[in-house]
């Protein structure tokens, strides 16, 4: 799958999950989800590897990247398409309220892999 098509899929997910493209965190989330789809091991190193990657790409700091992602998730959680979110997130994550950054990233990346990239998932997540 091309990077452009993957970005479209990720963007559609973020929009359905209420994340506005007007937020910096939207672009950080899109970048992070794409990175996780390409290298699932990053989910075990979000703070030490993923946030610094985002910071380097967007010329910011890892702590600002984390904060902007958290803000985008919080904002989106209030505006999401609830049925879509129930399809994407596991029951436990959905029932407890807003997911953590790690939960959000892992669940969205995994759902995209399982739904759109089936058969091309060797060595992922």
Coordinates of N, CA and C in Angstrom, one line a residue:
X1 N 0.9 -1.2 0.0 CA 0.0 0.0 0.0 C 0.9 1.2 0.0
X2 N 0.5 2.2 -0.8 CA 1.3 3.5 -0.9 C 1.2 4.3 0.4
X3 N 2.2 5.1 0.7 CA 2.1 6.0 1.9 C 0.9 6.9 1.8
X4 N 0.6 7.4 0.6 CA -0.5 8.3 0.5 C -1.8 7.7 0.8
X5 N -2.0 6.4 0.3 CA -3.2 5.7 0.7 C -3.3 5.4 2.2
X6 N -2.2 5.1 2.8 CA -2.2 4.8 4.2 C -2.5 6.1 5.0
X7 N -1.9 7.2 4.5 CA -2.3 8.5 5.2 C -3.7 8.8 5.1
X8 N -4.4 8.5 4.0 CA -5.8 8.8 3.8 C -6.6 7.9 4.8
X9 N -6.2 6.6 4.9 CA -6.9 5.8 5.8 C -6.7 6.3 7.3
X10 N -5.5 6.6 7.6 CA -5.3 7.1 9.0 C -6.0 8.4 9.2
X11 N -6.0 9.3 8.3 CA -6.8 10.6 8.4 C -8.3 10.3 8.6
X12 N -8.8 9.4 7.8 CA -10.2 9.0 8.0 C -10.5 8.5 9.4
X13 N -9.7 7.7 9.9 CA -9.8 7.2 11.3 C -9.8 8.3 12.3
X14 N -8.8 9.2 12.2 CA -8.7 10.3 13.1 C -10.0 11.2 13.1
X15 N -10.5 11.5 11.9 CA -11.7 12.3 11.7 C -12.9 11.6 12.4
X16 N -13.0 10.3 12.1 CA -14.1 9.6 12.8 C -14.0 9.5 14.3
X17 N -12.8 9.6 14.8 CA -12.5 9.6 16.2 C -12.5 11.0 16.8
X18 N -13.0 12.0 16.0 CA -13.2 13.3 16.4 C -12.0 14.2 16.5
X19 N -10.8 13.8 16.0 CA -9.6 14.5 16.0 C -9.6 15.5 14.9
X20 N -9.5 16.8 15.2 CA -9.6 17.8 14.2 C -8.2 18.1 13.5
X21 N -8.2 18.3 12.2 CA -7.0 18.5 11.5 C -6.4 19.9 11.8
X22 N -7.2 20.7 12.6 CA -6.7 22.0 13.0 C -5.7 21.9 14.2
X23 N -5.6 20.8 14.8 CA -4.7 20.6 15.9 C -3.3 20.0 15.5
X24 N -2.3 20.5 16.1 CA -1.0 19.9 15.8 C -0.9 18.5 16.1
X25 N -1.6 18.1 17.2 CA -1.6 16.7 17.6 C -2.2 15.7 16.5
X26 N -3.0 16.3 15.7 CA -3.6 15.5 14.6 C -2.4 15.0 13.7
X27 N -1.5 15.8 13.3 CA -0.4 15.5 12.4 C 0.6 14.6 13.1
X28 N 0.8 14.8 14.4 CA 1.6 14.0 15.2 C 1.1 12.6 15.3
X29 N -0.3 12.5 15.6 CA -0.9 11.2 15.6 C -0.8 10.4 14.3
X30 N -1.0 11.1 13.2 CA -1.0 10.5 11.9 C 0.4 9.9 11.7
X31 N 1.4 10.7 12.0 CA 2.8 10.3 11.8 C 3.1 9.1 12.7
X32 N 2.7 9.2 14.0 CA 2.9 8.1 15.0 C 2.2 6.8 14.6
X33 N 1.0 6.9 14.1 CA 0.3 5.7 13.7 C 0.9 5.0 12.5
X34 N 1.3 5.8 11.5 CA 2.1 5.3 10.4 C 3.4 4.6 10.8
X35 N 4.1 5.3 11.7 CA 5.3 4.7 12.2 C 5.1 3.3 12.9
X36 N 4.0 3.2 13.7 CA 3.6 2.0 14.4 C 3.2 0.9 13.4
X37 N 2.5 1.3 12.4 CA 2.1 0.3 11.4 C 3.4 -0.3 10.7
X38 N 4.3 0.6 10.5 CA 5.6 0.1 9.8 C 6.5 -0.6 10.8
X39 N 6.5 -0.3 12.0 CA 7.3 -0.9 13.0 C 6.6 -1.0 14.4
X40 N 5.9 -2.1 14.6 CA 5.1 -2.3 15.8 C 5.9 -2.3 17.1
X41 N 7.2 -2.5 17.0 CA 8.0 -2.6 18.2 C 8.1 -1.2 18.9
X42 N 7.8 -0.2 18.1 CA 7.8 1.2 18.7 C 6.8 1.4 19.8
X43 N 5.7 0.6 19.9 CA 4.7 0.7 20.9 C 5.3 0.5 22.3
X44 N 6.4 -0.3 22.3 CA 7.1 -0.5 23.6 C 8.1 0.6 23.9
X45 N 8.3 1.5 23.1 CA 9.3 2.6 23.3 C 8.7 4.0 22.9
X46 N 7.5 4.2 23.2 CA 6.8 5.4 22.8 C 7.6 6.7 23.4
X47 N 7.9 6.6 24.7 CA 8.5 7.8 25.3 C 10.0 7.9 24.8
X48 N 10.7 6.8 24.7 CA 12.1 6.9 24.4 C 12.4 7.0 22.9
X49 N 11.5 6.5 22.0 CA 11.8 6.5 20.6 C 10.8 7.2 19.8
X50 N 9.5 6.9 20.0 CA 8.5 7.5 19.1 C 8.3 9.0 19.3
X51 N 8.2 9.5 20.5 CA 8.0 10.9 20.7 C 9.3 11.7 20.2
X52 N 10.5 11.2 20.4 CA 11.7 11.9 19.8 C 11.6 11.9 18.3
X53 N 11.1 10.8 17.7 CA 11.0 10.8 16.2 C 10.0 11.9 15.8
X54 N 8.9 12.0 16.4 CA 7.9 13.0 16.1 C 8.5 14.4 16.3
X55 N 9.2 14.6 17.4 CA 9.8 15.9 17.7 C 10.8 16.3 16.6
X56 N 11.6 15.3 16.2 CA 12.6 15.6 15.1 C 11.9 16.0 13.8
X57 N 10.9 15.2 13.4 CA 10.1 15.4 12.2 C 9.4 16.8 12.2
X58 N 8.9 17.2 13.3 CA 8.1 18.4 13.3 C 8.8 19.6 14.0
X59 N 10.1 19.4 14.3 CA 10.9 20.4 14.9 C 10.3 21.0 16.2
X60 N 10.0 20.1 17.1 CA 9.5 20.4 18.4 C 10.2 19.6 19.5
X61 N 9.7 19.5 20.7 CA 10.3 18.7 21.7 C 9.5 17.4 21.9
X62 N 10.1 16.4 22.5 CA 9.3 15.2 22.8 C 8.1 15.4 23.7
X63 N 8.4 16.3 24.7 CA 7.3 16.6 25.7 C 6.1 17.3 25.0
X64 N 6.5 18.2 24.1 CA 5.4 19.0 23.4 C 4.6 18.0 22.5
X65 N 5.4 17.1 21.9 CA 4.7 16.1 21.0 C 3.7 15.3 21.8
X66 N 4.2 14.8 23.0 CA 3.3 14.0 23.9 C 2.1 14.8 24.3
X67 N 2.3 16.1 24.7 CA 1.2 16.9 25.1 C 0.2 17.2 24.0
X68 N 0.7 17.5 22.8 CA -0.2 17.8 21.7 C -1.0 16.5 21.3
X69 N -0.4 15.4 21.4 CA -1.1 14.1 21.1 C -2.2 13.9 22.1
X70 N -1.8 14.1 23.4 CA -2.8 13.9 24.5 C -4.0 14.9 24.3
X71 N -3.7 16.1 24.0 CA -4.8 17.1 23.8 C -5.7 16.7 22.6
X72 N -5.1 16.2 21.5 CA -5.9 15.8 20.4 C -6.8 14.7 20.7
X73 N -6.3 13.7 21.5 CA -7.1 12.6 21.9 C -8.2 13.0 22.8
X74 N -7.9 13.9 23.8 CA -8.9 14.4 24.7 C -10.0 15.2 24.0
X75 N -9.6 16.0 23.0 CA -10.6 16.8 22.3 C -11.4 15.9 21.4
X76 N -10.8 15.0 20.7 CA -11.5 14.0 19.9 C -12.5 13.2 20.6
X77 N -12.1 12.8 21.8 CA -13.0 11.8 22.6 C -14.3 12.4 22.9
X78 N -14.4 13.7 22.9 CA -15.7 14.4 23.2 C -16.5 14.5 21.9
X79 N -15.9 14.4 20.7 CA -16.6 14.6 19.5 C -16.7 13.4 18.6
X80 N -16.2 12.3 19.0 CA -16.0 11.1 18.2 C -17.4 10.5 17.7
X81 N -17.3 9.7 16.7 CA -18.3 8.9 16.2 C -18.3 7.7 17.1
X82 N -19.2 7.6 18.1 CA -19.2 6.6 19.1 C -19.2 5.2 18.6
X83 N -20.0 4.9 17.6 CA -20.1 3.6 17.0 C -18.7 3.2 16.4
X84 N -18.1 4.1 15.7 CA -16.8 3.8 15.1 C -15.8 3.6 16.2
X85 N -15.8 4.4 17.2 CA -14.9 4.2 18.3 C -15.1 2.8 19.0
X86 N -16.3 2.4 19.1 CA -16.6 1.0 19.7 C -16.0 -0.1 18.8
X87 N -16.0 0.2 17.5 CA -15.4 -0.8 16.6 C -13.9 -0.9 16.7
X88 N -13.3 0.3 16.9 CA -11.8 0.4 16.9 C -11.2 0.0 18.2
X89 N -11.8 0.4 19.3 CA -11.2 0.2 20.6 C -11.8 -1.1 21.3
X90 N -10.9 -1.8 22.0 CA -11.4 -2.9 22.8 C -12.4 -2.5 23.8
X91 N -13.2 -3.4 24.3 CA -14.2 -3.1 25.2 C -13.6 -2.4 26.5
X92 N -12.6 -3.0 27.0 CA -12.0 -2.4 28.2 C -11.5 -1.0 28.1
X93 N -10.9 -0.7 27.0 CA -10.4 0.7 26.7 C -11.6 1.6 26.6
X94 N -12.5 1.2 25.8 CA -13.7 2.1 25.5 C -14.5 2.4 26.8
X95 N -14.7 1.4 27.6 CA -15.5 1.5 28.8 C -14.9 2.4 29.9
X96 N -13.6 2.4 30.0 CA -13.0 3.2 31.1 C -12.9 4.7 30.8
X97 N -13.2 5.0 29.6 CA -13.1 6.5 29.2 C -12.0 6.7 28.2
X98 N -11.5 8.0 28.2 CA -10.5 8.3 27.2 C -9.3 7.5 27.4
X99 N -8.8 6.9 26.3 CA -7.6 6.1 26.3 C -6.3 6.9 26.5
X100 N -5.3 6.2 27.0 CA -4.0 6.9 27.1 C -3.5 7.0 25.7
X101 N -2.4 7.8 25.6 CA -1.8 8.0 24.3 C -1.4 6.6 23.7
X102 N -0.7 5.8 24.6 CA -0.3 4.5 24.1 C -1.4 3.6 23.7
X103 N -2.5 3.6 24.5 CA -3.7 2.8 24.1 C -4.3 3.2 22.8
X104 N -4.4 4.5 22.6 CA -5.0 5.1 21.4 C -4.1 4.7 20.2
X105 N -2.8 4.9 20.3 CA -2.0 4.6 19.2 C -2.0 3.1 18.8
X106 N -1.9 2.3 19.8 CA -1.8 0.9 19.6 C -3.1 0.3 19.0
X107 N -4.2 0.8 19.6 CA -5.5 0.3 19.1 C -5.8 0.7 17.7
X108 N -5.6 2.0 17.4 CA -5.8 2.5 16.0 C -4.9 1.8 15.0
X109 N -3.6 1.7 15.3 CA -2.7 1.1 14.4 C -3.1 -0.4 14.2
X110 N -3.4 -1.1 15.2 CA -3.8 -2.5 15.1 C -5.0 -2.7 14.3
X111 N -6.0 -1.8 14.5 CA -7.3 -1.9 13.8 C -7.0 -1.7 12.3
X112 N -6.2 -0.7 12.0 CA -5.9 -0.4 10.6 C -5.2 -1.6 9.9
X113 N -4.2 -2.2 10.6 CA -3.5 -3.4 10.1 C -4.5 -4.5 9.9
X114 N -5.3 -4.8 10.9 CA -6.2 -5.9 10.8 C -7.3 -5.7 9.7
X115 N -7.7 -4.5 9.5 CA -8.8 -4.2 8.6 C -8.4 -3.9 7.2
X116 N -7.3 -3.2 7.0 CA -6.9 -2.7 5.7 C -5.6 -3.3 5.2
X117 N -4.8 -3.9 6.0 CA -3.5 -4.5 5.6 C -3.4 -5.9 5.8
X118 N -4.5 -6.6 6.0 CA -4.5 -8.1 6.2 C -3.7 -8.8 5.1
X119 N -2.9 -9.7 5.5 CA -2.1 -10.4 4.5 C -0.7 -9.7 4.3
X120 N -0.6 -8.5 4.7 CA 0.7 -7.7 4.5 C 1.2 -7.4 5.9
X121 N 1.0 -8.2 6.9 CA 1.3 -7.8 8.3 C 2.4 -8.5 8.9
X122 N 3.3 -9.2 8.1 CA 4.4 -9.9 8.7 C 5.3 -8.9 9.4
X123 N 5.7 -9.3 10.6 CA 6.7 -8.5 11.4 C 6.1 -7.2 12.0
X124 N 4.8 -7.1 11.9 CA 4.1 -5.8 12.4 C 3.5 -6.1 13.8
X125 N 3.5 -5.2 14.6 CA 2.8 -5.2 16.0 C 2.9 -6.5 16.5

